[in-house]
Coordinates of C-alpha atoms in Angstrom, one line a residue:
M562 CA -92.4 258.7 125.4
E563 CA -91.2 257.1 128.8
K564 CA -88.3 255.4 127.0
K565 CA -86.7 259.4 125.6
L566 CA -86.8 259.9 129.3
K567 CA -84.8 257.1 130.2
K568 CA -82.4 257.7 127.4
Y569 CA -81.6 261.1 128.6
T570 CA -81.9 261.3 132.0
L571 CA -78.0 259.5 132.6
P572 CA -76.6 262.7 130.5
V573 CA -79.5 265.1 132.1
I574 CA -77.9 264.2 135.4
A575 CA -74.5 264.0 133.7
A576 CA -75.0 267.5 132.9
I577 CA -76.2 268.7 136.3
L578 CA -72.8 267.2 138.1
T579 CA -70.7 268.9 135.5
V580 CA -72.4 272.3 136.0
F581 CA -71.9 271.6 139.5
A582 CA -68.1 270.5 139.2
L583 CA -67.5 273.8 137.3
S584 CA -69.2 276.2 139.4
M585 CA -67.2 274.9 142.7
T586 CA -63.9 276.1 140.6
G587 CA -64.6 279.3 141.1
L588 CA -66.2 279.4 144.2
Y589 CA -63.8 277.4 145.7
A590 CA -61.2 280.3 144.2
G591 CA -62.9 282.9 146.5
S592 CA -61.9 280.8 150.1
A593 CA -58.3 282.2 149.4
D594 CA -60.1 285.3 150.4
N595 CA -60.0 283.1 154.1
P596 CA -58.1 280.1 154.0
G597 CA -59.4 278.9 157.0
E598 CA -63.0 278.9 156.1
T599 CA -64.4 275.0 155.5
F600 CA -65.5 274.4 151.9
L601 CA -68.6 273.2 153.3
S602 CA -69.7 276.5 154.9
L603 CA -68.4 278.2 151.4
C604 CA -71.7 275.7 150.0
K605 CA -74.0 277.0 151.9
K606 CA -73.6 281.0 151.6
E607 CA -72.7 281.2 148.4
M608 CA -73.9 278.3 146.7
T609 CA -77.6 279.3 145.4
G610 CA -77.4 278.4 142.3
I611 CA -79.8 281.0 141.3
G612 CA -77.9 283.2 138.2
I613 CA -79.0 284.1 134.6
D614 CA -75.6 282.5 134.0
K615 CA -75.7 279.4 136.2
L616 CA -79.5 278.2 134.0
V617 CA -77.3 279.1 130.6
V618 CA -74.7 277.1 130.9
L619 CA -76.8 274.1 132.3
I620 CA -78.8 273.7 129.5
A621 CA -75.7 273.8 126.8
I622 CA -74.4 271.6 128.4
I623 CA -77.9 269.6 128.6
A624 CA -78.1 269.5 125.4
L625 CA -74.4 269.7 124.9
Y626 CA -74.5 265.7 126.4
M627 CA -77.9 264.3 125.0
K628 CA -76.5 265.4 121.5
C629 CA -73.0 263.6 121.8
W630 CA -74.5 260.5 124.3
K631 CA -75.2 258.2 121.6
N632 CA -71.1 258.5 119.7
F633 CA -69.9 259.4 123.4
C634 CA -70.8 255.5 124.2
R635 CA -70.2 254.6 120.7
S636 CA -66.4 256.5 121.4
C637 CA -65.4 255.3 124.4
K638 CA -63.2 252.9 125.7
W639 CA -61.3 252.1 129.4
I640 CA -58.6 253.9 128.9
T641 CA -60.4 257.4 127.8
H642 CA -62.2 256.1 131.5
L643 CA -58.9 255.6 132.9
I644 CA -57.6 259.0 131.9
A645 CA -60.7 261.8 132.6
A646 CA -60.5 260.2 136.2
M647 CA -57.1 260.9 136.6
F648 CA -57.8 264.7 135.1
S649 CA -60.6 264.9 137.2
V650 CA -58.2 263.9 140.9
F651 CA -55.4 266.4 139.7
M652 CA -58.2 269.3 139.6
L653 CA -60.0 268.5 143.3
I654 CA -55.2 268.8 143.7
G655 CA -54.9 271.1 142.1
M656 CA -58.4 273.2 143.6
S657 CA -57.1 271.8 147.1
F658 CA -54.1 272.8 147.0
S659 CA -53.5 276.5 145.1
V660 CA -56.2 277.5 148.0
Q661 CA -56.5 275.3 151.2
G662 CA -52.8 274.2 150.6
N663 CA -53.9 271.1 152.3
W664 CA -55.8 268.3 150.9
S665 CA -58.5 269.6 153.3
F666 CA -60.9 269.7 149.8
F667 CA -61.5 266.0 150.1
T668 CA -61.0 264.6 153.8
A669 CA -62.4 267.2 156.2
G670 CA -65.2 265.6 157.1
R671 CA -67.8 263.2 155.8
N672 CA -69.9 266.1 153.9
Q673 CA -66.8 267.4 152.2
I674 CA -66.5 263.3 151.2
L675 CA -69.6 263.5 149.1
I676 CA -68.6 267.1 147.4
A677 CA -65.3 266.2 146.2
L678 CA -67.0 263.2 145.6
L679 CA -69.6 264.7 143.1
T680 CA -67.5 267.4 142.4
W681 CA -64.4 264.4 140.7
A682 CA -68.5 262.3 139.2
G683 CA -69.0 266.4 137.3
F684 CA -65.3 265.9 135.4
F685 CA -65.4 262.5 135.2
F686 CA -68.5 262.8 132.8
L687 CA -67.1 266.4 130.5
F688 CA -62.9 264.7 130.2
D689 CA -64.6 261.3 129.1
I690 CA -67.0 262.0 127.3
V691 CA -64.3 265.3 125.5
I692 CA -61.7 262.9 124.6
S693 CA -63.8 259.7 123.4
L694 CA -65.3 262.6 121.1
L695 CA -61.3 263.6 120.1
Y696 CA -60.5 260.4 120.0
A697 CA -62.8 259.3 117.8
Y698 CA -62.2 262.1 115.6
G699 CA -59.1 261.8 115.3
E700 CA -59.5 258.5 113.8
K701 CA -61.1 259.6 111.2
H702 CA -59.9 262.9 110.4
P703 CA -55.8 263.0 111.0
F704 CA -55.9 266.3 112.6
L705 CA -53.5 267.3 110.3
H706 CA -54.5 265.6 107.3
S707 CA -54.8 268.2 104.2
R708 CA -54.4 265.8 100.3
N709 CA -53.6 270.1 99.5
I710 CA -50.8 271.8 101.1
K711 CA -50.5 275.4 101.0
K712 CA -47.0 276.6 100.0
F713 CA -45.4 279.6 101.3
P714 CA -44.0 282.0 99.0
E715 CA -41.9 281.1 96.9
F716 CA -38.0 282.7 98.7
M717 CA -39.6 281.3 101.6
E718 CA -40.4 278.0 100.7
K719 CA -36.4 278.1 99.5
H720 CA -34.9 279.4 102.6
Y721 CA -38.2 278.2 105.1
L722 CA -34.7 277.3 108.1
L723 CA -32.7 280.6 107.4
V724 CA -36.6 282.3 107.2
A725 CA -38.4 280.5 110.5
F726 CA -34.1 281.5 112.6
L727 CA -35.1 285.2 111.6
L728 CA -38.3 285.4 112.5
I729 CA -37.7 283.5 115.9
L730 CA -34.8 286.1 116.3
A731 CA -36.9 288.6 115.5
G732 CA -39.8 287.7 118.9
W733 CA -36.4 287.3 120.8
L734 CA -35.4 290.7 119.6
P735 CA -36.8 293.6 122.1
Y736 CA -36.6 291.1 125.2
I737 CA -32.5 291.1 124.4
L738 CA -31.6 294.5 123.7
I739 CA -34.1 295.7 126.6
F740 CA -32.7 293.6 129.5
W741 CA -29.1 294.5 127.8
P742 CA -26.3 293.0 128.7
G743 CA -28.0 290.6 130.0
S744 CA -29.9 289.3 132.9
V745 CA -27.6 286.9 135.1
P746 CA -29.9 285.2 138.1
Y747 CA -27.7 283.3 140.3
D748 CA -27.6 280.0 139.0
G749 CA -26.0 281.8 135.4
F750 CA -24.5 283.6 138.4
R751 CA -22.2 281.0 139.8
Q752 CA -21.6 279.4 136.6
L753 CA -19.5 282.4 135.7
N754 CA -17.8 283.1 139.3
M755 CA -16.8 280.2 139.8
F756 CA -14.9 280.0 136.2
A757 CA -13.7 283.7 137.3
G758 CA -12.7 282.0 140.6
N759 CA -14.2 282.8 143.2
Q760 CA -15.7 280.3 144.5
R761 CA -14.9 276.4 144.6
F762 CA -15.4 275.3 141.5
T763 CA -18.3 271.9 141.8
N764 CA -19.9 270.3 139.5
K765 CA -23.1 271.9 141.3
H766 CA -24.5 272.9 137.5
P767 CA -23.0 271.7 134.7
W768 CA -19.0 272.3 134.7
E769 CA -18.7 272.1 130.6
L770 CA -21.3 274.8 129.9
S771 CA -20.4 276.7 132.6
L772 CA -16.3 276.6 131.0
I773 CA -17.8 277.4 128.0
M774 CA -21.1 280.6 129.3
G775 CA -17.1 281.3 130.8
A776 CA -14.7 281.3 128.0
L777 CA -17.4 283.4 125.7
M778 CA -17.2 285.5 128.6
T779 CA -14.0 286.1 128.4
I780 CA -13.4 286.9 124.8
G781 CA -16.3 289.4 125.5
N782 CA -14.5 291.3 128.8
V783 CA -11.5 292.7 125.9
I784 CA -14.2 295.2 125.0
S785 CA -15.8 295.6 128.6
D786 CA -17.8 294.0 131.0
N787 CA -21.1 294.1 129.3
W788 CA -20.3 292.7 126.6
G789 CA -18.6 289.6 128.1
I790 CA -21.9 289.3 129.8
F791 CA -23.6 289.9 126.5
M792 CA -21.5 287.6 124.4
V793 CA -22.8 285.3 126.6
V794 CA -26.5 285.9 125.8
G795 CA -26.0 286.4 123.0
V796 CA -24.7 282.7 121.5
L797 CA -26.2 281.3 123.3
A798 CA -30.1 282.9 121.9
L799 CA -28.1 282.1 118.6
I800 CA -27.7 278.7 119.3
Y801 CA -31.3 278.4 121.2
A802 CA -32.4 279.9 117.8
V803 CA -31.1 277.7 115.9
C804 CA -32.8 274.6 117.4
Y805 CA -36.0 276.0 117.1
A806 CA -35.6 276.7 114.1
T807 CA -34.6 273.0 113.2
V808 CA -38.2 271.9 114.8
C809 CA -39.8 274.1 112.6
Y810 CA -37.9 273.0 109.2
K811 CA -38.6 269.5 109.7
L812 CA -42.4 269.8 110.7
K813 CA -43.0 271.3 107.0
S814 CA -40.1 269.0 105.5
W815 CA -42.5 266.3 106.7
G816 CA -45.3 267.3 105.2
A817 CA -47.1 270.2 108.0
P818 CA -49.4 272.0 106.8
R819 CA -49.1 275.9 106.5
W820 CA -50.8 277.4 109.6
F821 CA -49.4 274.3 111.6
N822 CA -45.9 276.1 110.4
I823 CA -46.9 279.2 110.7
C824 CA -48.2 278.7 114.3
C825 CA -45.5 276.3 115.1
I826 CA -42.8 279.4 114.8
A827 CA -45.4 282.1 116.4
F828 CA -45.1 279.8 119.1
F829 CA -40.8 279.9 119.1
S830 CA -41.0 283.5 118.9
L831 CA -43.8 285.4 120.9
V832 CA -44.7 283.2 123.5
P833 CA -42.6 285.1 126.3
V834 CA -40.6 282.5 128.3
F835 CA -38.9 281.7 124.8
G836 CA -37.0 285.7 124.7
A837 CA -37.1 285.9 128.2
Y838 CA -34.7 283.7 128.8
S839 CA -32.7 284.0 125.0
Q840 CA -31.4 286.9 127.7
T841 CA -30.7 285.0 130.3
I842 CA -28.0 283.4 131.3
I843 CA -28.7 280.1 132.5
K844 CA -28.5 276.4 132.9
D845 CA -32.0 275.4 131.3
G846 CA -32.2 278.1 128.0
S847 CA -29.8 275.1 126.7
F848 CA -31.6 271.9 127.9
S849 CA -34.9 273.2 126.0
A850 CA -33.2 273.9 122.6
L851 CA -31.0 271.0 122.7
F852 CA -34.2 268.8 123.8
S853 CA -36.4 270.5 121.7
L854 CA -33.6 269.2 118.3
F855 CA -32.9 265.9 120.0
M856 CA -37.2 264.6 120.4
V857 CA -37.4 265.5 116.2
I858 CA -34.1 264.0 115.4
Y859 CA -35.0 261.6 117.8
V860 CA -38.8 260.4 116.3
E861 CA -36.4 261.2 112.1
C862 CA -34.7 258.3 113.2
C863 CA -37.5 256.1 115.0
I864 CA -40.3 256.2 111.9
P865 CA -38.7 255.2 108.8
T866 CA -42.0 257.5 106.4
L867 CA -39.9 260.3 107.8
R868 CA -36.0 258.9 108.1
E869 CA -36.2 258.6 103.5
K870 CA -38.3 261.6 103.7
S871 CA -34.7 263.7 105.0
G872 CA -32.2 262.6 102.4
Q873 CA -29.9 261.5 105.2
S874 CA -28.6 258.1 105.8
L875 CA -29.9 256.8 109.3
R876 CA -25.3 256.8 109.7
Q877 CA -26.1 260.5 109.5
Q878 CA -29.0 261.1 111.6
L879 CA -27.7 258.5 114.3
T880 CA -24.8 260.3 114.4
V881 CA -26.3 264.1 114.8
L882 CA -28.8 262.6 117.4
F883 CA -25.6 261.6 119.4
L884 CA -23.9 264.3 119.4
V885 CA -27.2 266.7 120.8
G886 CA -28.6 264.5 122.6
F887 CA -24.2 264.1 124.4
G888 CA -24.9 268.4 124.7
M889 CA -28.8 267.5 126.6
C890 CA -26.5 265.4 129.5
I891 CA -23.6 268.6 130.2
T892 CA -25.7 271.6 129.9
R893 CA -27.7 269.9 132.8
N894 CA -26.8 267.4 135.9
N895 CA -29.8 264.9 135.0
G896 CA -29.9 265.4 131.5
L897 CA -28.3 261.5 130.7
Y898 CA -31.9 259.9 132.7
M899 CA -33.7 261.0 129.4
V900 CA -31.0 260.2 127.1
L901 CA -29.9 257.0 128.0
P902 CA -33.6 255.8 127.8
A903 CA -34.5 257.4 124.5
F904 CA -31.5 255.1 123.5
I905 CA -32.1 252.3 124.7
L906 CA -35.7 252.4 123.2
L907 CA -33.9 253.4 120.4
F908 CA -33.0 249.4 119.6
F909 CA -36.7 249.1 119.1
F910 CA -36.9 250.9 116.4
L911 CA -34.4 249.7 114.7
G912 CA -33.8 246.3 111.8
K913 CA -31.2 243.6 113.0
K914 CA -28.9 244.8 111.1
R915 CA -29.0 248.3 112.7
R916 CA -29.9 247.2 116.8
L917 CA -25.9 248.2 117.2
Y918 CA -25.9 251.4 116.2
A919 CA -28.0 252.1 118.9
V920 CA -26.3 249.4 121.5
G921 CA -23.4 251.5 120.7
M922 CA -24.5 255.2 121.6
V923 CA -25.8 253.9 125.0
I924 CA -21.7 252.7 125.3
L925 CA -20.7 255.3 124.2
V926 CA -22.3 257.6 125.6
T927 CA -22.1 256.7 129.3
V928 CA -18.8 256.1 129.4
G929 CA -18.7 259.4 127.2
Y930 CA -20.1 261.2 130.2
M931 CA -18.8 259.3 133.6
G932 CA -16.0 259.7 131.9
L933 CA -15.6 263.6 132.3
Q934 CA -17.4 263.4 136.0
K935 CA -15.2 261.2 137.3
E936 CA -11.8 261.7 134.9
V937 CA -11.8 264.8 133.1
A938 CA -13.4 266.8 135.5
P939 CA -11.4 266.2 139.4
R940 CA -7.9 266.5 136.6
L941 CA -9.5 270.3 136.6
Y942 CA -9.7 270.2 140.2
I943 CA -13.6 271.0 139.6
G944 CA -15.3 268.8 142.7
N945 CA -18.4 267.5 143.1
F946 CA -21.4 268.8 144.8
P947 CA -23.6 267.1 147.9
S948 CA -26.0 264.8 146.2
R949 CA -29.0 266.2 148.1
V950 CA -30.8 267.1 144.4
F951 CA -31.7 263.1 144.9
F952 CA -33.2 263.9 148.5
S953 CA -35.5 266.8 147.7
I954 CA -38.4 264.9 147.8
P955 CA -37.8 263.1 151.9
M956 CA -36.3 266.4 152.7
Q957 CA -39.7 267.8 152.2
Q958 CA -41.3 265.8 153.8
T959 CA -39.4 266.1 156.8
A960 CA -39.8 269.5 156.9
R961 CA -44.0 269.5 156.7
Y962 CA -43.6 267.6 160.0
L963 CA -41.1 269.4 161.3
K964 CA -43.3 272.5 160.8
E965 CA -46.4 270.6 161.7
Y966 CA -45.6 268.6 163.8
P967 CA -42.8 270.2 166.0
D968 CA -43.1 268.6 169.2
D969 CA -43.4 265.2 167.4
V970 CA -40.1 264.4 167.0
T971 CA -37.8 262.5 169.0
K972 CA -34.7 263.5 170.6
E973 CA -33.4 260.8 168.2
E974 CA -35.6 261.6 165.8
A975 CA -33.9 265.2 165.9
K976 CA -30.3 263.8 166.5
A977 CA -30.5 262.1 163.3
I978 CA -33.1 265.2 161.5
D979 CA -29.8 267.3 162.8
G980 CA -27.2 264.9 161.0
V981 CA -27.7 265.7 157.5
M982 CA -30.4 268.6 157.6
K983 CA -30.1 271.7 160.1
Y984 CA -32.5 270.7 161.7
D985 CA -33.2 274.4 163.9
E986 CA -33.7 276.0 160.3
I987 CA -35.4 273.5 158.1
A988 CA -39.0 274.2 159.8
D989 CA -38.7 277.7 159.6
L990 CA -37.5 277.6 155.9
Y991 CA -39.6 275.3 154.5
N992 CA -41.7 276.2 150.9
P993 CA -44.4 273.8 150.1
E994 CA -43.4 274.2 145.6
L995 CA -40.3 274.9 146.6
S996 CA -37.1 273.3 147.4
D997 CA -34.3 275.1 147.6
P998 CA -34.6 276.6 150.6
V999 CA -34.5 273.2 152.2
K1000 CA -31.5 271.6 150.1
A1001 CA -29.9 274.7 150.9
T1002 CA -29.6 272.8 155.3
Y1003 CA -27.6 269.6 153.6
R1004 CA -24.7 269.3 155.2
G1005 CA -23.3 268.0 152.2
G1006 CA -19.0 266.5 152.3
H1007 CA -20.2 266.2 156.7
I1008 CA -22.5 263.4 155.3
T1009 CA -21.6 259.9 155.7
M1010 CA -23.5 256.4 154.9
A1011 CA -24.2 255.5 158.5
K1012 CA -26.3 259.5 159.3
L1013 CA -28.2 259.1 156.3
K1014 CA -29.5 255.7 157.4
R1015 CA -29.9 257.2 161.1
Y1016 CA -32.3 259.7 159.1
F1017 CA -33.8 257.5 156.9
N1018 CA -35.0 255.6 160.1
A1019 CA -35.9 258.9 161.6
W1020 CA -37.8 259.9 158.2
F1021 CA -39.8 256.9 158.1
S1022 CA -40.5 256.0 162.2
M1023 CA -42.4 259.8 162.0
F1024 CA -43.5 258.6 158.4
L1025 CA -45.7 256.0 160.1
R1026 CA -47.5 258.2 163.0
H1027 CA -48.6 260.9 159.9
P1028 CA -47.7 260.1 157.0
G1029 CA -50.6 262.6 155.7
V1030 CA -48.0 265.2 155.7
Y1031 CA -46.0 263.4 153.8
I1032 CA -48.7 262.9 151.6
E1033 CA -50.0 266.8 151.1
A1034 CA -46.6 267.5 151.4
T1035 CA -45.8 265.2 147.4
L1036 CA -49.1 266.7 146.2
H1037 CA -48.1 270.6 147.4
N1038 CA -44.4 270.8 146.0
S1039 CA -45.8 268.9 142.5
Y1040 CA -49.2 269.3 141.8
G1041 CA -48.2 272.5 138.9
Y1042 CA -46.4 270.1 137.4
Y1043 CA -50.0 268.7 136.6
Y1044 CA -53.3 271.2 136.9
P1045 CA -53.2 273.5 134.4
F1046 CA -55.4 276.7 136.3
H1047 CA -52.9 277.9 138.7
N1048 CA -49.9 279.1 138.0
C1049 CA -47.6 279.0 140.8
T1050 CA -45.7 281.5 142.5
A1051 CA -43.0 280.1 144.2
Q1052 CA -39.7 281.7 142.0
S1053 CA -40.8 284.9 139.6
S1054 CA -42.1 283.5 136.5
Y1055 CA -38.7 284.6 134.6
R1056 CA -35.2 286.0 135.6
F1057 CA -35.9 288.9 135.4
Y1058 CA -33.1 290.2 137.1
T1059 CA -29.1 290.2 137.1
V1060 CA -27.2 290.0 141.0
N1061 CA -25.5 292.6 142.3
E1062 CA -22.1 291.4 143.1
P1063 CA -19.6 291.6 141.0
L1064 CA -18.4 288.6 139.0
I1065 CA -15.0 290.1 139.4
E1066 CA -12.8 292.3 141.1
E1067 CA -13.7 296.0 139.9
S1068 CA -16.2 294.8 137.4
D1069 CA -19.4 296.7 136.2
Y1070 CA -21.5 295.2 134.0
H1071 CA -25.1 296.8 134.0
Q1072 CA -28.4 297.1 132.1
I1073 CA -28.5 300.2 130.3
F1074 CA -32.3 300.7 129.7
S1075 CA -34.0 301.9 132.3
A1076 CA -35.8 300.0 134.6
E1077 CA -39.8 301.2 133.9
T1078 CA -38.4 300.4 130.5
R1079 CA -38.0 296.8 131.2
N1080 CA -40.5 296.8 133.8
Q1081 CA -42.9 297.7 130.5
L1082 CA -41.6 294.5 129.6
K1083 CA -41.8 293.0 132.1
R1084 CA -46.0 293.3 132.6
Y1085 CA -46.4 292.6 129.5
A1086 CA -44.6 288.8 129.4
D1087 CA -46.4 288.0 132.9
L1088 CA -50.1 290.1 130.6
W1089 CA -50.1 286.4 129.1
S1090 CA -50.4 284.0 132.5
Q1091 CA -54.0 286.5 133.6
I1092 CA -54.8 285.5 129.9
P1093 CA -57.7 282.8 129.7
G1094 CA -55.8 280.6 127.2
L1095 CA -53.2 282.0 127.6
A1096 CA -52.2 281.4 130.7
Q1097 CA -52.6 278.0 130.2
I1098 CA -50.2 278.0 127.4
C1099 CA -46.9 279.6 130.5
N1100 CA -48.4 276.8 132.5
A1101 CA -46.2 273.1 133.2
G1102 CA -49.9 271.1 133.4
T1103 CA -50.6 271.8 131.1
Y1104 CA -47.4 269.9 128.7
T1105 CA -48.2 267.3 131.2
W1106 CA -51.8 266.2 130.5
I1107 CA -50.5 266.6 125.8
V1108 CA -48.0 264.4 127.5
I1109 CA -50.7 261.8 129.0
L1110 CA -53.5 262.6 126.0
L1111 CA -50.8 261.9 123.5
L1112 CA -50.1 258.4 125.6
G1113 CA -54.0 257.8 125.4
Y1114 CA -54.2 258.3 122.3
L1115 CA -51.6 255.6 121.4
I1116 CA -53.8 252.7 123.1
Y1117 CA -56.8 253.8 122.1
R1118 CA -54.5 253.0 117.9
K1119 CA -53.0 250.5 120.0
R1120 CA -50.4 252.1 119.2
W1121 CA -47.6 249.5 121.5
K1122 CA -45.0 250.7 119.8
G1123 CA -44.9 255.0 119.4
I1124 CA -45.4 255.1 122.8
L1125 CA -41.3 254.5 123.5
V1126 CA -41.1 256.8 121.7
L1127 CA -42.5 259.4 124.1
A1128 CA -40.8 257.9 127.1
A1129 CA -38.3 260.5 127.9
P1130 CA -41.2 263.6 127.9
A1131 CA -42.5 261.6 129.9
L1132 CA -39.5 260.6 131.7
N1133 CA -39.0 264.7 132.0
V1134 CA -42.2 265.7 134.1
A1135 CA -41.1 262.8 136.4
I1136 CA -37.6 264.0 136.9
C1137 CA -39.2 267.6 137.4
I1138 CA -41.7 266.6 140.0
A1139 CA -38.6 264.7 141.6
S1140 CA -37.0 267.0 141.7
G1141 CA -39.4 269.2 143.6
K1142 CA -37.6 272.2 142.1
R1143 CA -40.7 275.3 141.3
S1144 CA -44.8 274.3 140.0
S1145 CA -44.5 277.2 137.4
A1146 CA -44.4 276.6 134.5
L1147 CA -43.2 280.6 133.0
C1148 CA -40.3 278.6 134.9
V1149 CA -40.8 276.5 130.8
S1150 CA -37.4 275.8 130.1
V1151 CA -37.8 273.4 133.2
D1152 CA -40.8 272.7 134.2
G1153 CA -41.1 270.7 130.8
V1154 CA -42.5 272.5 127.8
Y1155 CA -39.2 272.0 126.1
A1156 CA -41.0 268.4 126.3
S1157 CA -44.6 268.3 124.8
C1158 CA -43.6 272.0 122.3
D1159 CA -41.6 269.2 120.6
I1160 CA -44.7 267.0 120.9
L1161 CA -46.8 269.6 119.6
G1162 CA -44.6 269.7 116.5
T1163 CA -42.2 265.8 115.9
G1164 CA -46.0 264.2 116.7
L1165 CA -46.9 265.0 112.6
C1166 CA -45.2 261.3 110.8
R1167 CA -46.6 259.3 108.6
E1168 CA -48.6 256.0 107.8
G1169 CA -47.5 254.0 105.3
Y1170 CA -49.5 251.1 105.0
R1171 CA -48.6 248.0 102.6
R1172 CA -51.5 245.5 101.3
K1173 CA -49.8 241.9 100.5
K1174 CA -51.5 241.6 97.6
N1175 CA -50.7 245.3 95.1
R1176 CA -48.2 246.7 97.7
R1177 CA -49.7 249.6 97.3
K1178 CA -49.5 252.3 99.7
M1179 CA -51.2 255.4 100.6
K1180 CA -49.9 258.2 103.3
S1181 CA -51.6 260.8 105.5
L1182 CA -50.4 263.0 107.4
N1183 CA -51.3 262.2 111.7
F1184 CA -50.9 264.2 114.2
F1185 CA -49.5 261.8 117.3
Y1186 CA -46.7 259.5 117.4
G1187 CA -47.5 256.5 116.3
K1188 CA -49.2 256.1 113.6
Y1189 CA -46.6 255.1 111.1
I1190 CA -46.4 251.3 111.3
V1191 CA -46.1 249.1 108.3
R1192 CA -48.7 247.4 108.6

């Protein structure tokens, strides 16, 4: 009896802490109606532990932990502990900032710190057990392993790419028709307006893409202004559908089970964000589609088994990869920072005789992109845009400081800040989840290196006085990228609107269907963010967790080389955080879904085992990257 008590003591304690942590999420969310109320006072007032629901959950988790504790102890490793600790910290940050807008959940006094530590411990046990068992299961039973892969009907087998393309396009058709000729949000409006000559043409948005959009609009305008807009929407939507259909086609060609292929097509066709962006003139949709296509081709180039199945020579694959990667560079200004590292890391996947290809691609993409920006753009009278995008984090930190400590700023610091931004406006414009309003006060071409130096000197001196404000500003602006249980609303979830200002004089483009009809489709799209499970699909934080889980699995299995394949998606998340953009995952093509929807797909790869004696090859399917190394 005594041995059993000792055996089950830790699982029971872990289960109680987990239930305590889960109770915190609901209790803390309740403080949204009274954000000034401390969490400690809520615990004293409302958390009694009474309720059959809490008791049932506690009994279920205790039973679960007691049953799987032995397997958990065998399966856990340092990497599972690390990821569980990270996810627990993400939970605390998300719970605090999504409701209180600060870090008071884990800083408001000693008692509050104790509550936060207990909550962290509860989440830690939950995540550690789930992740360890998931990794152990994946090691013994590859997620996509299937010896007898069921086939599709004959026509679909022969024309899978076409069928996938049509199904994806059919899923988008309601958005394209009901919002005809298409939505023109501010970013797309500026690109078309620059082409029309109504404002100065700059590289604020990729000017190459602006020229393409403008040319398509000009062709459509031969019929009418509405057809000018629809020409842009229609052509780009077809390109998006081709890219995503190719992703689905590649997965099938690699041997994915039928159920997984169906899920991939359903993902691209039914998740509202893809349909919503298919009818929106904005650069994000183009980059999203190209990035997804880039990842499947990149993985195919890296993994020998998949390369052999593709039926293409490596030179052909690398050529396509280069073209798609270059397309990423000209559809998003910071696309180069994802493409270039990916090409550099390709060097480690190719044989010694073929590594010159990787070197050549690095040189070509760098020279080509810089040539367009430094040589071609000036000749077309396309101006440089102020580099305020690089200062998103410090500018948000400065704005929060001025909002919370307006009287603790010296005259010299105020003057230095005013030399870079509009000092009198930034505190009022400060939006903790969106840096655009503050960045809009950036003085651009009037800024010299001396002014920037004085600003950062002031920024650093203010940091020394109140460092916590800077940390809060950064966390508040980025927590949506690593907290999957809150939909941030700094901006509208989708770009279902059209700028009313004319692109050119006397132009007349307008949506045909009534506002009520359009609102019905908007409400359907927004409903996804309200339904548990579907809401996580629409949240950027979910995909950051997936990236981390896949990286952790590769470390768990010691597939070190495979980690390099995930560099581009990981960089994408880092760039999104550094950009200070919205945290709403419904703006999926910017905020990370395209990074990981590809991971959900292109993680499929075959493993070739080469035995020294008989060199027999045994192949198995695996969901994760990296399990392809020939041993």
